[in-house]
Coordinates of C-alpha atoms and ligand atoms in Angstrom, one line a residue:
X1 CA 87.2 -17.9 65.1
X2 CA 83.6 -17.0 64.0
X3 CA 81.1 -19.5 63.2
X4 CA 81.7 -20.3 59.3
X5 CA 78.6 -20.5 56.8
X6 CA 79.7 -21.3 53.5
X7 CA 76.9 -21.5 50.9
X8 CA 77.6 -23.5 47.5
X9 CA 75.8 -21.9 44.8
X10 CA 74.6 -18.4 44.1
X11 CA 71.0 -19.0 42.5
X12 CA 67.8 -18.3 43.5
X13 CA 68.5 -20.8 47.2
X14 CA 71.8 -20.0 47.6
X15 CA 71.2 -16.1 47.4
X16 CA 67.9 -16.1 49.3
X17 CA 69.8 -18.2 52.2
X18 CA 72.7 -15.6 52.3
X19 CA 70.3 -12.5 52.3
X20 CA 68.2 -13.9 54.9
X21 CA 71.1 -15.0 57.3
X22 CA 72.4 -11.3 56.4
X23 CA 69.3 -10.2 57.7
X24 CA 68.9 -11.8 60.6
X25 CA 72.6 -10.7 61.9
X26 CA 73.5 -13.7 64.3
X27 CA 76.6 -12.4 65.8
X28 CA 80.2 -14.2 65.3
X29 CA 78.9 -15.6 62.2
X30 CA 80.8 -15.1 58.8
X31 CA 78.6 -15.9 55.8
X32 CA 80.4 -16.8 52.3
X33 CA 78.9 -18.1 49.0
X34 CA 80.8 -19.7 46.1
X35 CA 80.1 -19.8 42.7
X36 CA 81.6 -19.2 39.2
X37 CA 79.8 -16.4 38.1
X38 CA 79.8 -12.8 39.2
X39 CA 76.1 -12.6 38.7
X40 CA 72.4 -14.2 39.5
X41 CA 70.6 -15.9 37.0
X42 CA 67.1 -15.3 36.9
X43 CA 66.3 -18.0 34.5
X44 CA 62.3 -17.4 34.2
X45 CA 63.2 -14.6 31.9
X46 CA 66.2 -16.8 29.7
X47 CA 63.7 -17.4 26.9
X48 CA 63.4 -13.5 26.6
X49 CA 67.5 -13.6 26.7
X50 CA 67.4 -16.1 23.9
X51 CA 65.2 -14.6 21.2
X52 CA 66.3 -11.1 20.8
X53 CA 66.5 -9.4 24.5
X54 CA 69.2 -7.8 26.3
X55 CA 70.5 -9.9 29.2
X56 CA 69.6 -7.2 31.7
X57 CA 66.9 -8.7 32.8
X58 CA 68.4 -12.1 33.7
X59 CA 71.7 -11.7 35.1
X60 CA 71.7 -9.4 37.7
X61 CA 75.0 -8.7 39.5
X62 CA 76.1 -10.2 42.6
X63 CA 77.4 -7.2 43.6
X64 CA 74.0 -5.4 43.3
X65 CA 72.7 -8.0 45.4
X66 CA 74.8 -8.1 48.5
X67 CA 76.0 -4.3 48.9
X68 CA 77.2 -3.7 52.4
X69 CA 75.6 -6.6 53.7
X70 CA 78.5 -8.7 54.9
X71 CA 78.0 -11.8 52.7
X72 CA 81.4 -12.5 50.9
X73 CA 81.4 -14.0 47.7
X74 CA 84.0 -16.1 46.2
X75 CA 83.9 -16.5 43.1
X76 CA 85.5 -20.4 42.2
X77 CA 83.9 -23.6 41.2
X78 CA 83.2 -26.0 44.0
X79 CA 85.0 -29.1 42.7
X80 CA 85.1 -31.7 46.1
X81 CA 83.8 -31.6 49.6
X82 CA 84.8 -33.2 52.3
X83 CA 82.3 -33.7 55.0
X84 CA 84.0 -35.3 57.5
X85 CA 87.1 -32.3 57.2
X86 CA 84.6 -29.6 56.8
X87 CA 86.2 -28.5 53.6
X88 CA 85.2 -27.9 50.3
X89 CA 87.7 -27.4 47.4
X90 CA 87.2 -25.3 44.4
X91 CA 88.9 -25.4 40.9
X92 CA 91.2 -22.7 42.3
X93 CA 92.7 -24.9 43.7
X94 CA 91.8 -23.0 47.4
X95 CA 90.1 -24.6 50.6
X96 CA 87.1 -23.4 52.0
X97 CA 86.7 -24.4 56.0
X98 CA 82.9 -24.4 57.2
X99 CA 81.0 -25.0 60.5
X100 CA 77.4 -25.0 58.3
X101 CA 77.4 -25.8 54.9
X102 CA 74.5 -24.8 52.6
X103 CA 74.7 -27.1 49.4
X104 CA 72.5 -25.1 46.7
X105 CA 73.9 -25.9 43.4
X106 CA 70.7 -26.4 41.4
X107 CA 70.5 -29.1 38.7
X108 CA 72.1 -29.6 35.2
X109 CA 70.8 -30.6 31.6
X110 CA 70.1 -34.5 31.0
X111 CA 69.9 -35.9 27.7
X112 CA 69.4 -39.7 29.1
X113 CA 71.9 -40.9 26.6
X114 CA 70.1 -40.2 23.3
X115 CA 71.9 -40.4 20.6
X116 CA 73.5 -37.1 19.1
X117 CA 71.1 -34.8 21.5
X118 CA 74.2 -33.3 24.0
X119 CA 76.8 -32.8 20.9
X120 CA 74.0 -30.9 18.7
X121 CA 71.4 -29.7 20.3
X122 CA 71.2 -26.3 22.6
X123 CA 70.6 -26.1 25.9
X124 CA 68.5 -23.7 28.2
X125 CA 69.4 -24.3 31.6
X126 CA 71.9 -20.4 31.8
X127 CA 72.3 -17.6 30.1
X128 CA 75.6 -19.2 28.6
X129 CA 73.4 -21.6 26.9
X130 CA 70.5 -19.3 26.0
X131 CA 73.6 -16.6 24.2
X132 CA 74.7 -19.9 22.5
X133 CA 71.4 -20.5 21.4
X134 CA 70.7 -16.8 20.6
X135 CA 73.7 -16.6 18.6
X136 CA 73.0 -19.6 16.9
X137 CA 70.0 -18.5 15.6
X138 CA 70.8 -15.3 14.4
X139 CA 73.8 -17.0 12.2
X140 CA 71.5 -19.7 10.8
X141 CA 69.1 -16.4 9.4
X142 CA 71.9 -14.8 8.1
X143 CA 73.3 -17.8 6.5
X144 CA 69.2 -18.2 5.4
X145 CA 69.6 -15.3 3.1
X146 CA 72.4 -16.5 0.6
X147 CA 71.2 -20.2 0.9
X148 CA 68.9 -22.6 -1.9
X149 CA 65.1 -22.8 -0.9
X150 CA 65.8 -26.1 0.6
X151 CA 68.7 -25.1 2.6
X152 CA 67.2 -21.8 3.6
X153 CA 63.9 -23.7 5.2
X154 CA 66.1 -25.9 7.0
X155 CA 67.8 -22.7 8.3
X156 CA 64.9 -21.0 9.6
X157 CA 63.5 -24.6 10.8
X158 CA 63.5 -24.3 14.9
X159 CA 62.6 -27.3 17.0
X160 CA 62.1 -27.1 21.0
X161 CA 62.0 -30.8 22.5
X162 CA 60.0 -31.1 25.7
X163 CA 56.7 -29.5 26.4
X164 CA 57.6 -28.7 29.7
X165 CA 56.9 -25.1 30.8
X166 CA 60.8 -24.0 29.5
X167 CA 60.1 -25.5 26.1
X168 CA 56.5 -23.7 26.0
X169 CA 58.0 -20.7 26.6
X170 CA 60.7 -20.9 24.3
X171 CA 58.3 -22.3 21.6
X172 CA 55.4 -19.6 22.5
X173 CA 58.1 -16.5 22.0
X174 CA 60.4 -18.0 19.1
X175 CA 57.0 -17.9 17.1
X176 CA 57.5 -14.2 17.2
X177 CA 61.1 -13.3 17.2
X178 CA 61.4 -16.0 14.1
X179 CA 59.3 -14.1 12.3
X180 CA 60.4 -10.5 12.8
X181 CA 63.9 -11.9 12.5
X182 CA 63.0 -13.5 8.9
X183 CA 61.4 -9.9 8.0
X184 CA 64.6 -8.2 8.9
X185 CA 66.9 -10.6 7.1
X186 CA 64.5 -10.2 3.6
X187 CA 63.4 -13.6 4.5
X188 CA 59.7 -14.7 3.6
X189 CA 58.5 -15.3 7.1
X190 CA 55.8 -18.2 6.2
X191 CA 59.3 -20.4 6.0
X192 CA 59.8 -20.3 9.4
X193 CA 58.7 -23.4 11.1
X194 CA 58.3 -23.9 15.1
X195 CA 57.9 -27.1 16.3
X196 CA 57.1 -28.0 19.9
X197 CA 58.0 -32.0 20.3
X198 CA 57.1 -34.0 23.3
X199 CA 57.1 -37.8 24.1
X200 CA 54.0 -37.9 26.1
X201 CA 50.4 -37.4 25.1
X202 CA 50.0 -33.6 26.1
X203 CA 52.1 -30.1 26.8
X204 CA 53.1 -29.1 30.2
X205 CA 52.2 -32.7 32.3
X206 CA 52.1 -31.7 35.8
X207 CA 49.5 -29.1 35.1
X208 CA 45.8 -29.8 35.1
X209 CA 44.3 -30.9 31.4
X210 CA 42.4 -27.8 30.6
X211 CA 45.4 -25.8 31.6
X212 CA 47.5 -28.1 29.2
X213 CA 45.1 -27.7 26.3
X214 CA 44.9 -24.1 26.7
X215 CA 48.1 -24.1 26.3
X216 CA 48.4 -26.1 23.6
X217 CA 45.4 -24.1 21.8
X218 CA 47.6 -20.9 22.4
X219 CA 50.4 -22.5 20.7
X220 CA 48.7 -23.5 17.4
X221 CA 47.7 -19.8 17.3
X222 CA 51.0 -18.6 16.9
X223 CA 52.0 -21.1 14.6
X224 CA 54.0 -23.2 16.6
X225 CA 53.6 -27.3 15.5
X226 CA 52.9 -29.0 18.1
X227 CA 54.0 -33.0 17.9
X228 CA 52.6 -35.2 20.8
X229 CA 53.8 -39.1 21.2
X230 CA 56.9 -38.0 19.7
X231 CA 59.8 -39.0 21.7
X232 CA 63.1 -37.9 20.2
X233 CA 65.1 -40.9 19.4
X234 CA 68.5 -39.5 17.2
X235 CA 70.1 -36.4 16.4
X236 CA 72.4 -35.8 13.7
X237 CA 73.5 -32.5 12.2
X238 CA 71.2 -31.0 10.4
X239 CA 68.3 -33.4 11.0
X240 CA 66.5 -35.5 14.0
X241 CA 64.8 -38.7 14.2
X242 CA 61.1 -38.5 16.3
X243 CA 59.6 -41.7 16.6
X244 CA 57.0 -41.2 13.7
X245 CA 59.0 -38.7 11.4
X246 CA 62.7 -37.1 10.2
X247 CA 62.7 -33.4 10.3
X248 CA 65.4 -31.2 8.9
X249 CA 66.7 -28.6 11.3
X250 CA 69.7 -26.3 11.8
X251 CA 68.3 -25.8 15.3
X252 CA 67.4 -28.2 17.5
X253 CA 66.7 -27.0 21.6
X254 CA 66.6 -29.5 24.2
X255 CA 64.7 -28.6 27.5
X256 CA 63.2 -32.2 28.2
X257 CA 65.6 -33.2 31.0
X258 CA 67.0 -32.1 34.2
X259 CA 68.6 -33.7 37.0
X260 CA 70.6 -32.6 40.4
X261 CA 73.8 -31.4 40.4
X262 CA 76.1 -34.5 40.3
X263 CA 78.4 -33.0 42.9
X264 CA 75.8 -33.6 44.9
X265 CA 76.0 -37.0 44.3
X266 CA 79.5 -37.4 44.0
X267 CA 80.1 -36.1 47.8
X268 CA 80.6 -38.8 50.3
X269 CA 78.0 -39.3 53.0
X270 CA 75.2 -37.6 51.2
X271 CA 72.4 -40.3 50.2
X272 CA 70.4 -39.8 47.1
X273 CA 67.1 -40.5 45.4
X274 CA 66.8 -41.9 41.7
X275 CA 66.8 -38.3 40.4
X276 CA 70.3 -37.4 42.0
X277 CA 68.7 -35.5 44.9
X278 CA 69.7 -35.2 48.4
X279 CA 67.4 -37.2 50.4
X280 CA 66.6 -34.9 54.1
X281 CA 65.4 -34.7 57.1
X282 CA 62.6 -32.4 58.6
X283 CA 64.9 -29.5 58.6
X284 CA 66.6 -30.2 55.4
X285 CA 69.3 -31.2 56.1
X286 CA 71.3 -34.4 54.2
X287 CA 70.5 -37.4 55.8
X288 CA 72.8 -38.2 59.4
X289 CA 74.2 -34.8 59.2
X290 CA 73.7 -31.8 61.6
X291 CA 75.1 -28.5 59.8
X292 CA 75.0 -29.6 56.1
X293 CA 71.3 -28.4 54.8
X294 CA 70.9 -29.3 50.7
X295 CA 68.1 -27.0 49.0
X296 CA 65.9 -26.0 45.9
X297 CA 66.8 -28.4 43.0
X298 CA 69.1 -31.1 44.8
X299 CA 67.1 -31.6 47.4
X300 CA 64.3 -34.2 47.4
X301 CA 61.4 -32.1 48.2
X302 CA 57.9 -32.6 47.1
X303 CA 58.5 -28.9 45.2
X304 CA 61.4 -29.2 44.0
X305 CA 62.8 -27.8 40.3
X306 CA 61.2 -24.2 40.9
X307 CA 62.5 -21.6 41.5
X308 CA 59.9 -20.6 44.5
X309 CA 61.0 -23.5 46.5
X310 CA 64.4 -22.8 46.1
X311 CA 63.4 -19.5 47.7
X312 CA 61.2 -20.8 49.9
X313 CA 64.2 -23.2 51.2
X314 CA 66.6 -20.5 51.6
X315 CA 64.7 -18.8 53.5
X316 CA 63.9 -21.7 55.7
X317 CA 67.9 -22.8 56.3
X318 CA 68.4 -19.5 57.7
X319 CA 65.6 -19.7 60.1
X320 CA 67.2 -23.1 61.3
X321 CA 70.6 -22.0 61.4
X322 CA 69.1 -19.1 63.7
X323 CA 67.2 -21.1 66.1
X324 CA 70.0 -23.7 66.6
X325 CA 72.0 -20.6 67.5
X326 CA 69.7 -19.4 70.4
X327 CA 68.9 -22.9 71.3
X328 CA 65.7 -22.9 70.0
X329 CA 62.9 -25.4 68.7
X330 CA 63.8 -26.3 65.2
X331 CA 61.0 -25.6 62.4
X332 CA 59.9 -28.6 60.5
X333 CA 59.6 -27.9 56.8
X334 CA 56.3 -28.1 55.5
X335 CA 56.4 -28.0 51.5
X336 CA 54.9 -24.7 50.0
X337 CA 52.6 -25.1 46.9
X338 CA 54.3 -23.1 44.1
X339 CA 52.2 -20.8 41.4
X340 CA 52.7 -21.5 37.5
X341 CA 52.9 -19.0 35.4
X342 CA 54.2 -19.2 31.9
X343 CA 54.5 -16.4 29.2
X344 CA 53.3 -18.3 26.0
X345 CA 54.3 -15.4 23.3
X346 CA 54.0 -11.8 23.7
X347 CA 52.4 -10.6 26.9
X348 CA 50.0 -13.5 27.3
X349 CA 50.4 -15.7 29.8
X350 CA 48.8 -19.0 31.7
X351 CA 48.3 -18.9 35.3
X352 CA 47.6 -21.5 37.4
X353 CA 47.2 -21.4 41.2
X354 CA 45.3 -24.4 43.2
X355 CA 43.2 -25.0 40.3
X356 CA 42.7 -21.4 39.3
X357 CA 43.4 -20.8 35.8
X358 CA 44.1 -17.4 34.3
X359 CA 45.3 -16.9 30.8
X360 CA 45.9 -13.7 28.1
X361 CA 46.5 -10.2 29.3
X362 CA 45.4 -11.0 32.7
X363 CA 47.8 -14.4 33.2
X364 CA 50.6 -11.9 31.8
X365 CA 50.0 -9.6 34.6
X366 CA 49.9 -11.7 37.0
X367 CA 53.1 -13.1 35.7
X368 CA 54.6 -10.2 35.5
X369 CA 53.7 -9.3 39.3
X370 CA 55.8 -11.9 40.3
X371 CA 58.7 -11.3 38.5
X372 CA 58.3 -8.3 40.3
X373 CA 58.2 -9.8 43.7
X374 CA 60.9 -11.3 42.8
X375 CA 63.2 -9.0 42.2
X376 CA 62.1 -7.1 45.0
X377 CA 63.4 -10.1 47.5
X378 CA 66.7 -9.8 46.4
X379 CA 67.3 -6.2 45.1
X380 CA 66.9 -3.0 47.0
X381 CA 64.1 -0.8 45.4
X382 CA 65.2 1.1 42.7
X383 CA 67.5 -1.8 41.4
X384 CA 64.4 -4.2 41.8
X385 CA 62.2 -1.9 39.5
X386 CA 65.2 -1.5 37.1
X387 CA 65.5 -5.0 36.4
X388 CA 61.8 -5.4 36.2
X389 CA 61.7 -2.7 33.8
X390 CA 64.1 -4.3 31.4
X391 CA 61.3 -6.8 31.0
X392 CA 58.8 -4.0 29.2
X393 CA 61.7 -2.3 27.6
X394 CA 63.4 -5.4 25.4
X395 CA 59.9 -6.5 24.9
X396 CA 59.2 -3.9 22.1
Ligands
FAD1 C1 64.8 -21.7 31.4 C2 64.3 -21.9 32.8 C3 63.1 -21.2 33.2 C4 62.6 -21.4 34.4 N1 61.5 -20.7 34.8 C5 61.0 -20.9 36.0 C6 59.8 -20.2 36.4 O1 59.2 -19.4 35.7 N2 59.3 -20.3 37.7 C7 60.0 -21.2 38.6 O2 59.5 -21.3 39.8 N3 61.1 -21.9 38.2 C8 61.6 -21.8 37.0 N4 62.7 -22.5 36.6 C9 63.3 -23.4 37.6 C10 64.2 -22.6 38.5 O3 65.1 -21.8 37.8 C11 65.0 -23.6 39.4 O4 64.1 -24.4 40.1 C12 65.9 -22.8 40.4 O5 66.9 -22.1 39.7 C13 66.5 -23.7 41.4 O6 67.2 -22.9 42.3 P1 68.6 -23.5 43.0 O7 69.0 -22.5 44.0 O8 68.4 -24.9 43.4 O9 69.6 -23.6 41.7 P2 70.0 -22.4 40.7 O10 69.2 -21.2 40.8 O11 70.2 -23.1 39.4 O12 71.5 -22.1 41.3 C14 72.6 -23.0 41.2 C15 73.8 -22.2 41.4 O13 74.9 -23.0 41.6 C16 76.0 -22.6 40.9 N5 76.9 -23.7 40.7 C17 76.8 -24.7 39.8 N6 77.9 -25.6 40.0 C18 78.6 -25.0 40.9 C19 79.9 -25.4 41.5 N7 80.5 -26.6 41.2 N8 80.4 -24.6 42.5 C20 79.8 -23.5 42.9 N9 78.6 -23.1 42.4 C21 78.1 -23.8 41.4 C22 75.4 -22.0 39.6 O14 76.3 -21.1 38.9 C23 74.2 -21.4 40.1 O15 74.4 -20.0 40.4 C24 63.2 -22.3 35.4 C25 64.4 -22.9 35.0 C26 64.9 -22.8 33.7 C27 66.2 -23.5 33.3

């Protein structure tokens, strides 16, 4: 029987893992991946999805992905796994057998229990979420136009909780769409209202304080309210309580909270750290375990929640997985320092590299070159530069 891989989870370290074992063609080797979906996510360009674009752009196809490779995807919904059995059971109610398992599942909203926030508010964490959202929005402007002035601001009243780089984005592009929306619907457009909320003192808190108050700058610009110090305390419908103030809202987005899967918690034998990710070893792989590697977001890496070190780790698995094949030394992973770059309405964007800041036209470009080397890792060519072109094209 050949050597099993099984991969849980097709995103950005589940796919990168299976193209790169592909690749590297170790022979009596069979390499699967589960997930739900038939298609990749590419959740940097979900805030584009959300507020008016085609979904082109961010789901691309499995199928476009792994053609004629000899990666086999199974599309279920990993429900237990059994280390000690080597088996992992999906809601199909079928058993997948493995030698190596790859755990790359990603991480899931977290609303830490606040009253109100995960029965009314919209997430942002898949393109489910962001057509919800999308959806959502476009109803409460249509609803805007047949509504009393006090109703009708409600309506076209959007708040984005957590001034992360998600909610920036969000924030930064909804200050556009809102408007042009408004103008199509025969709405007055000075009715719309963005507000950007966050609990701590500044916008975008792992980045350096002149990057964050560039940002913050570029927000006011657009229109967009920014409220620091204002943790988000209730939810109800049609309204939210901050700790200073009560805003009415028909639209409230939560991006303030992430955490690991919880399957990755919830598997026997894996240890975990306070934010529900897989503690590892020097070759990532969950603690007291040869042959079960955890990467990108459930992994407790110094990096972890981007999508580059998900990439990064992929990438790395495979080269482990290889090595232990010819008997060779194993790599020990050394963290890689990810780029920001975040698209803060229309094509301007802040870049940040070791201190390096770059913002407008430039930032956007810069920005954009990665998407672009992005798609290029996973997509042959002419696919790559499709889906990169979808960017321009839904743009205008
Ligand atoms: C809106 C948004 C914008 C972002 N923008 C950026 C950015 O600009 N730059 C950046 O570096 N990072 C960005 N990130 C973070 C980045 O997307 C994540 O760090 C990255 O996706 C993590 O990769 P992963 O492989 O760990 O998980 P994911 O890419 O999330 O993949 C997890 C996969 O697991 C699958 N799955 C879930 N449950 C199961 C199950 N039970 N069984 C089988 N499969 C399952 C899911 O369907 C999914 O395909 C953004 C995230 C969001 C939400």
């Amino acid at each position: 029987m050949p050597e099993s891989i099984l991969i849980v989870g097709g995103g950005f370290g589940g796919v990168q893992a299976a193209l790169s074992l592909a690749r590297k063609k170790i022979p009596d080797t069979q390499i699967r991946f589960i997930d739900p979906k038939t298609y990749f996510e590419y959740h940097a360009a979900l805030y584009r999805f959300a507020t008016g674009s085609s979904p082109m752009e961010a789901c691309i196809p499995y199928k476009d992905i792994f053609e004629n490779n000899g990666v086999e995807i199974l599309q279920d919904t990993a429900c237990t796994i059994d280390l000690s059995k080597k088996i992992v059971t999906g809601a199909s109610g079928s058993h997948y057998r493995f030698d190596t398992l790859i755990l790359a599942l990603g991480s899931v909203g977290a609303t830490f229990g606040i009253e109100g926030v995960s029965k009314y508010s919209y997430g942002m964490t898949s393109a489910t979420e962001a057509l919800r959202l999308k959806m959502h929005i476009l109803e409460s402007f249509q609803t805007a136009t047949i509504a009393d002035v006090e109703n009708r601001k409600t309506l076209m009243h959007i708040v984005v909780v957590g001034g992360g780089p998600t909610g920036v984005e969000l924030a930064g592009e909804l200050a556009f769409y809102a408007r042009t929306l408004a103008l199509e619907h025969g709405l007055d457009p000075t009715l719309v209202c963005i507000d950007l909320v966050e609990s701590a003192d500044k916008i975008l808190g792992n980045l350096p304080e002149r990057a964050s108050r560039i940002a913050e700058e570029r927000l006011r610009t657009l229109g967009v309210s920014v409220l620091l110090n204002q943790p988000l305390t209730r939810e109800e419908i049609g309204k939210i309580q901050l700790k200073d103030k009560e805003i009415l809202t028909a639209t409230v987005v939560w991006t303030a909270g992430v955490c690991a899967h919880p399957l990755i918690q919830k598997t026997v034998g894996i240890t975990v750290d306070r934010k529900g990710r897989a503690t590892i070893d020097a070759c990532l792989q969950a603690n007291g375990y040869e042959n079960i590697f955890v990467i990108g977001d459930g992994a407790a890496t110094p990096y972890s929640g981007m999508a580059q070190t998900a990439l990064y780790d992929g990438d790395f698995v495979a080269n482990v997985i290889e090595c232990k094949t010819k008997n060779h030394a194993l790599p020990i992973y050394l963290p890689s320092v990810p780029l920001t770059a975040i698209p803060i309405g229309g094509e301007w964007a802040l870049y940040v590299k070791q201190g390096r800041i770059v913002t407008g036209y430039r930032g956007w470009m810069l920005r954009r070159f990665a998407d672009l080397q992005l798609f290029m890792k996973l997509l042959p060519f002419s696919k790559a530069l499709r889906a990169f072109r979808c960017g321009y094209k839904l743009e205008g």
